[in-house]
PDB file of C-alpha atoms in Angstrom:
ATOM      1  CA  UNK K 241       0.000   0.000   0.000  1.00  0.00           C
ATOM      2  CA  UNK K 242       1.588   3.214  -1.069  1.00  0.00           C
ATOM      3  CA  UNK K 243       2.477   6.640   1.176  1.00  0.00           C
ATOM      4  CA  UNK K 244      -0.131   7.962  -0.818  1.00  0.00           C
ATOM      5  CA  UNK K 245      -3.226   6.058   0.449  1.00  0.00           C
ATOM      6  CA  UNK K 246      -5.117   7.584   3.551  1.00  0.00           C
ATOM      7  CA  UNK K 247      -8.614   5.450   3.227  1.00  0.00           C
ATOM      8  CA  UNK K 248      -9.134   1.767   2.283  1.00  0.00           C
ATOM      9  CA  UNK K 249     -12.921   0.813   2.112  1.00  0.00           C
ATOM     10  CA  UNK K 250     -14.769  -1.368   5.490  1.00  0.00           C
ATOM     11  CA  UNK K 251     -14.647  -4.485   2.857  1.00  0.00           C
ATOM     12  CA  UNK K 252     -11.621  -3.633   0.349  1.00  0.00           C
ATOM     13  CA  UNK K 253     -10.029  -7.260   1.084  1.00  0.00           C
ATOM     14  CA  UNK K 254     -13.171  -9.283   0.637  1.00  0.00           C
ATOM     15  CA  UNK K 255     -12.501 -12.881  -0.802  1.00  0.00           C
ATOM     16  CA  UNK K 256      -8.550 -11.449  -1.741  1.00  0.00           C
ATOM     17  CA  UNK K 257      -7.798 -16.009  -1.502  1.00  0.00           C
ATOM     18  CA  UNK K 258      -5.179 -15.258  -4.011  1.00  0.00           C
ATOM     19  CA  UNK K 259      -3.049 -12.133  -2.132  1.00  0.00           C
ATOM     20  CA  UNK K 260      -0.794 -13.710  -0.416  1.00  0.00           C
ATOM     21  CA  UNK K 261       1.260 -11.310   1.436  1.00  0.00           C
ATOM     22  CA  UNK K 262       0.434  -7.582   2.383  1.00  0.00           C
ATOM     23  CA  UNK K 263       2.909  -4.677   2.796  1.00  0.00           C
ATOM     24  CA  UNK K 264       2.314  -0.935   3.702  1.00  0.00           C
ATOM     25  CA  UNK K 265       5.139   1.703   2.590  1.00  0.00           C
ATOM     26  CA  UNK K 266       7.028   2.905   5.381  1.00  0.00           C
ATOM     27  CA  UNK K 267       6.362   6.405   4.884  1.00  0.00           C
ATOM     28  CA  UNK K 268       1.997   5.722   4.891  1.00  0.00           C
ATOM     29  CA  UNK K 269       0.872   7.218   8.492  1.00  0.00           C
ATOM     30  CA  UNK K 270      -2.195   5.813   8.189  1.00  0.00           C
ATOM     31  CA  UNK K 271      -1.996   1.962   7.431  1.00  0.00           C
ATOM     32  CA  UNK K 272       0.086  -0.615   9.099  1.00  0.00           C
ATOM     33  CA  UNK K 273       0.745  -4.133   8.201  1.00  0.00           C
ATOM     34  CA  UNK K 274       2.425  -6.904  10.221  1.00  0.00           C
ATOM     35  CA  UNK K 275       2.124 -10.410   9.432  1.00  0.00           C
ATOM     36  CA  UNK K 276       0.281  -9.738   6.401  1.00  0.00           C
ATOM     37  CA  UNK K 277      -2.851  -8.262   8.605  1.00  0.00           C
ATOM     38  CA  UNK K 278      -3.488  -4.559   8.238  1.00  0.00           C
ATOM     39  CA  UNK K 279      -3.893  -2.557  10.610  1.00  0.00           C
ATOM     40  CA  UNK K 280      -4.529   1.646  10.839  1.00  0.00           C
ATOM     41  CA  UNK K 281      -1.565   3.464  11.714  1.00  0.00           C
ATOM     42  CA  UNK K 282      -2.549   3.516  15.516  1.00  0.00           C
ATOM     43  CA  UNK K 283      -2.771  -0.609  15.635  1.00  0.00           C
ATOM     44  CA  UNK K 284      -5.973  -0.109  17.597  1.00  0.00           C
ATOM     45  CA  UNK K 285      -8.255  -1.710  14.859  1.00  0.00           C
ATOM     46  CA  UNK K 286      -7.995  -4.889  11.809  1.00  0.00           C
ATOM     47  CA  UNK K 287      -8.954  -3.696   8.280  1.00  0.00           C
ATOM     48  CA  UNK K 288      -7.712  -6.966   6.151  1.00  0.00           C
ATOM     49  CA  UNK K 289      -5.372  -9.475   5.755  1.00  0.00           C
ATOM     50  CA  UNK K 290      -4.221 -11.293   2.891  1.00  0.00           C
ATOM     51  CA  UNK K 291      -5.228 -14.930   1.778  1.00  0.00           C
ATOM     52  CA  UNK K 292      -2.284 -16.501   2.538  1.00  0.00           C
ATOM     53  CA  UNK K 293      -2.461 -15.340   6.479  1.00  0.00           C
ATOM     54  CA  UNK K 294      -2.714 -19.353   8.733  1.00  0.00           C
ATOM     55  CA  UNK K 295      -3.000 -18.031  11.829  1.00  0.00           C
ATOM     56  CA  UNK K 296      -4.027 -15.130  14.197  1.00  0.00           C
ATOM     57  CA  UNK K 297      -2.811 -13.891  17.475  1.00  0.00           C
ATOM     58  CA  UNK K 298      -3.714  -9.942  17.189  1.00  0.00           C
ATOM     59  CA  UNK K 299      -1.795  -7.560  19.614  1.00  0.00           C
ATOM     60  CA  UNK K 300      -2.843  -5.666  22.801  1.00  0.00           C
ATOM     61  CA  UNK K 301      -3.177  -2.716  20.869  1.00  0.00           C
ATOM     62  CA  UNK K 302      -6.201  -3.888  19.361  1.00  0.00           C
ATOM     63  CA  UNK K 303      -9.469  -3.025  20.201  1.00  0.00           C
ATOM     64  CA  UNK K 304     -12.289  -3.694  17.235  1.00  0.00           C
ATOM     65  CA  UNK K 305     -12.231  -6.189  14.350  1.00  0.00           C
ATOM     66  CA  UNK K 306     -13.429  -3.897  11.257  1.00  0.00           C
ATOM     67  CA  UNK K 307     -16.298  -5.452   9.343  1.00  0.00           C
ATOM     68  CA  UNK K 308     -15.062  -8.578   7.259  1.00  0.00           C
ATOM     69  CA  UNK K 309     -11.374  -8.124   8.332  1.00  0.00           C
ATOM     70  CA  UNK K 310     -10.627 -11.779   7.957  1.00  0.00           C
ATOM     71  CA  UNK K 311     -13.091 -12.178   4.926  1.00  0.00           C
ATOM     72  CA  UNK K 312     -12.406 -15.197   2.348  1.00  0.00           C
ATOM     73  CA  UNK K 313      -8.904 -15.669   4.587  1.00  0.00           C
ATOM     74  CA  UNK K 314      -9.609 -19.343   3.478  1.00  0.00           C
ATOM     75  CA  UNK K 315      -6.073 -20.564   5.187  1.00  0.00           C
ATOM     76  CA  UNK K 316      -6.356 -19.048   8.726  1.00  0.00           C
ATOM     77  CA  UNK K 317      -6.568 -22.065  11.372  1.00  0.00           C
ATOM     78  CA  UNK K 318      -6.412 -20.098  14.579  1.00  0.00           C
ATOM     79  CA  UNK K 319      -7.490 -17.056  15.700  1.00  0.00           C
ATOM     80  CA  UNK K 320      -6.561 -15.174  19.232  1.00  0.00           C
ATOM     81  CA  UNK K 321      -8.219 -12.021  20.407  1.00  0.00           C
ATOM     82  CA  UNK K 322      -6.999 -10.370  23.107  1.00  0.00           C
ATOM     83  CA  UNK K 323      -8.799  -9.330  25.955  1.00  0.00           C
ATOM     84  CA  UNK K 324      -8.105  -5.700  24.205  1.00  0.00           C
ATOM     85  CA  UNK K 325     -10.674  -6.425  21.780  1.00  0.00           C
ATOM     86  CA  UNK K 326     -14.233  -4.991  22.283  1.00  0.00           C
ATOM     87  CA  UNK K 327     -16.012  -5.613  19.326  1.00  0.00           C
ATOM     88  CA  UNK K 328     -15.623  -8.031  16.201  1.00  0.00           C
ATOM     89  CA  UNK K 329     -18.089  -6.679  13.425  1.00  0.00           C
ATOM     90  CA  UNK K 330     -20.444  -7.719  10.937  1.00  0.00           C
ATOM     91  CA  UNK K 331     -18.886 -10.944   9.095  1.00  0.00           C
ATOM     92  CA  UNK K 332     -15.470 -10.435  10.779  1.00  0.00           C
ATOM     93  CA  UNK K 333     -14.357 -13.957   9.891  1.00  0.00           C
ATOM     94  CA  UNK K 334     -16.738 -14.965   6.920  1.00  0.00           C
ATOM     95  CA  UNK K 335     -15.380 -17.627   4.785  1.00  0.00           C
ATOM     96  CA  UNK K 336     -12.530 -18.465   6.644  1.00  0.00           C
ATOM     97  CA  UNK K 337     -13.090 -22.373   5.597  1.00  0.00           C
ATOM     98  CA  UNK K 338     -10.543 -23.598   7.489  1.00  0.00           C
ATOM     99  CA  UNK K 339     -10.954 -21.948  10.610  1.00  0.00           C
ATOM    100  CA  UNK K 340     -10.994 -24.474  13.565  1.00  0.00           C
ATOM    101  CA  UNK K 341     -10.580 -22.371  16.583  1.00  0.00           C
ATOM    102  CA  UNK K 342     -10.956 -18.345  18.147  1.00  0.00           C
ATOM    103  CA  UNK K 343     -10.137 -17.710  20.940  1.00  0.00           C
ATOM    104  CA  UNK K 344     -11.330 -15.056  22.927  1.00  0.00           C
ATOM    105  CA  UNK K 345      -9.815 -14.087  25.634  1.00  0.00           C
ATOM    106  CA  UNK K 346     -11.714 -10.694  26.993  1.00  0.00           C
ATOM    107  CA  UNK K 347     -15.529  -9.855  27.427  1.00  0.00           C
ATOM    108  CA  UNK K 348     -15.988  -8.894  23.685  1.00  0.00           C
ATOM    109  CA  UNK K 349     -18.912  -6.368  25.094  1.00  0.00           C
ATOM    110  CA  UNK K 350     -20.458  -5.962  21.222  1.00  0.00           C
ATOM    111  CA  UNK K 351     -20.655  -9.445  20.506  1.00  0.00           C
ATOM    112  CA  UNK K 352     -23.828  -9.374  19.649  1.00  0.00           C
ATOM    113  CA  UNK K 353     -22.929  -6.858  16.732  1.00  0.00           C
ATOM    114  CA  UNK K 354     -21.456  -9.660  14.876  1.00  0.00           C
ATOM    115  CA  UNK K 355     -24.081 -11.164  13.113  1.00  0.00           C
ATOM    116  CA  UNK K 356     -22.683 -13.658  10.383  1.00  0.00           C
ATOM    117  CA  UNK K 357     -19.587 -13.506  11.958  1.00  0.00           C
ATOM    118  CA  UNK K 358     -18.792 -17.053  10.898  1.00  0.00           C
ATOM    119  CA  UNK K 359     -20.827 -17.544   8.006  1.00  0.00           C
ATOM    120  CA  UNK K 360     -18.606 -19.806   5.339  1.00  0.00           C
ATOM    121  CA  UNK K 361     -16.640 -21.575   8.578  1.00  0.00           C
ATOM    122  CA  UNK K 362     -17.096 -24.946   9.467  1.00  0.00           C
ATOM    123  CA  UNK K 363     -19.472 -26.082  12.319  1.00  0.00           C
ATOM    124  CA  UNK K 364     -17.203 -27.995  13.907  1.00  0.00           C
ATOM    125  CA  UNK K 365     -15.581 -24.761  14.584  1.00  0.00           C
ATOM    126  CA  UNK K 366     -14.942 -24.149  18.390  1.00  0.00           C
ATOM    127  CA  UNK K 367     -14.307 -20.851  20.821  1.00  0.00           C
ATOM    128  CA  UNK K 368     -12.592 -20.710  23.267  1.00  0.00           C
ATOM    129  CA  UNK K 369     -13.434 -18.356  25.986  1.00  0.00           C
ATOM    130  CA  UNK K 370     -12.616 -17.800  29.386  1.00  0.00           C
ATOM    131  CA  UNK K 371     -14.704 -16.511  32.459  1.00  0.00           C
ATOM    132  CA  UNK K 372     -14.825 -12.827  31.714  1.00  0.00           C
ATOM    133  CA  UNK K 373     -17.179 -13.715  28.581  1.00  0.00           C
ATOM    134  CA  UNK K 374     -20.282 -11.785  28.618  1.00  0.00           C
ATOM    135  CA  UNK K 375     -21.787 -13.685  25.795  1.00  0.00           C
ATOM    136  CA  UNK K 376     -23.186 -17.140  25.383  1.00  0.00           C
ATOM    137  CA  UNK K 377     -21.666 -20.397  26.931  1.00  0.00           C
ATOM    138  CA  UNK K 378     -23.758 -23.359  24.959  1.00  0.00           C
ATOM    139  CA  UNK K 379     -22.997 -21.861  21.601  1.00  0.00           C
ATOM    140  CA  UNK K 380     -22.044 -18.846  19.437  1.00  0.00           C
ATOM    141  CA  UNK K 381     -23.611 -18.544  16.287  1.00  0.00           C
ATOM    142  CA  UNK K 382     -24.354 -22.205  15.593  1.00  0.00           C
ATOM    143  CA  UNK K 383     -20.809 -23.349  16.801  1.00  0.00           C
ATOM    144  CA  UNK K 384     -19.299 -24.727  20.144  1.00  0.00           C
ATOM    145  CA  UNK K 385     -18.307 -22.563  22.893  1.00  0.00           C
ATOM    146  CA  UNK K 386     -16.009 -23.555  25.502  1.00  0.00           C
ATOM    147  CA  UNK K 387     -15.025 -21.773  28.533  1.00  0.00           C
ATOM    148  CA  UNK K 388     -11.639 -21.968  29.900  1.00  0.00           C
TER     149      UNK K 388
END
């Protein structure tokens, strides 16, 4: 992403299977990319990641999952969210297909914000949460929940 580029769309990465790596010029003060996830400039929220990201452990600086952040990342395995984290919205991890585990390790106070959230993942998909979870215990949108 070039120095020039100061706004990237809510859904820009959407299904990008085939990107496999992501880079932000040095000199861009608004974007950020580490690990092939991008991030604004401040690291406080996820806007995209490429299609060849596996697996997810998001800093402390974070604090929202941007609408379909993880979108069509059809490789990612794992995710962790730090306790950081406040909100994951709208179809933050649609199509991730091979998605077998989040974990979540805060209250996530919006979680009920994040409707289709796993659309596209399997069922046997499984969160992990631990006691400060506000949100259901049984399941989470049709998958298991586990607390820890």
């Amino acid at each position: 992403i070039p120095a020039s580029v100061t706004s990237i769309g809510s859904v820009a990465f959407n299904g990008n299977t085939n990107m496999t790596s992501l880079a932000v010029n040095s000199a861009n003060t608004n974007f950020y990319a580490n690990a092939n996830i991008l991030y604004n400039y401040a690291r406080t929220q996820v806007i995209g990641c490429s299609g060849g990201v596996t697996s997810v452990t998001l800093p402390s600086t974070v604090t929202n999952v941007a609408t379909a952040a993880f979108y069509g990342c059809r490789k990612m395995t794992t995710a962790t969210i730090p306790s950081s984290v406040t909100s994951i919205a709208i179809e933050g991890f649609y199509d991730c297909s091979s998605l077998t585990s989040v974990t979540i390790k805060g209250a996530l106070d919006s979680y009920t914000n994040s409707r289709n959230i796993y659309y596209g993942t399997p069922t046997s998909l499984t969160t992990y949460v631990t006691s400060a979870w506000t949100g259901p215990t049984d399941e989470w949108y049709g998958r298991p929940v586990v607390v820890q």
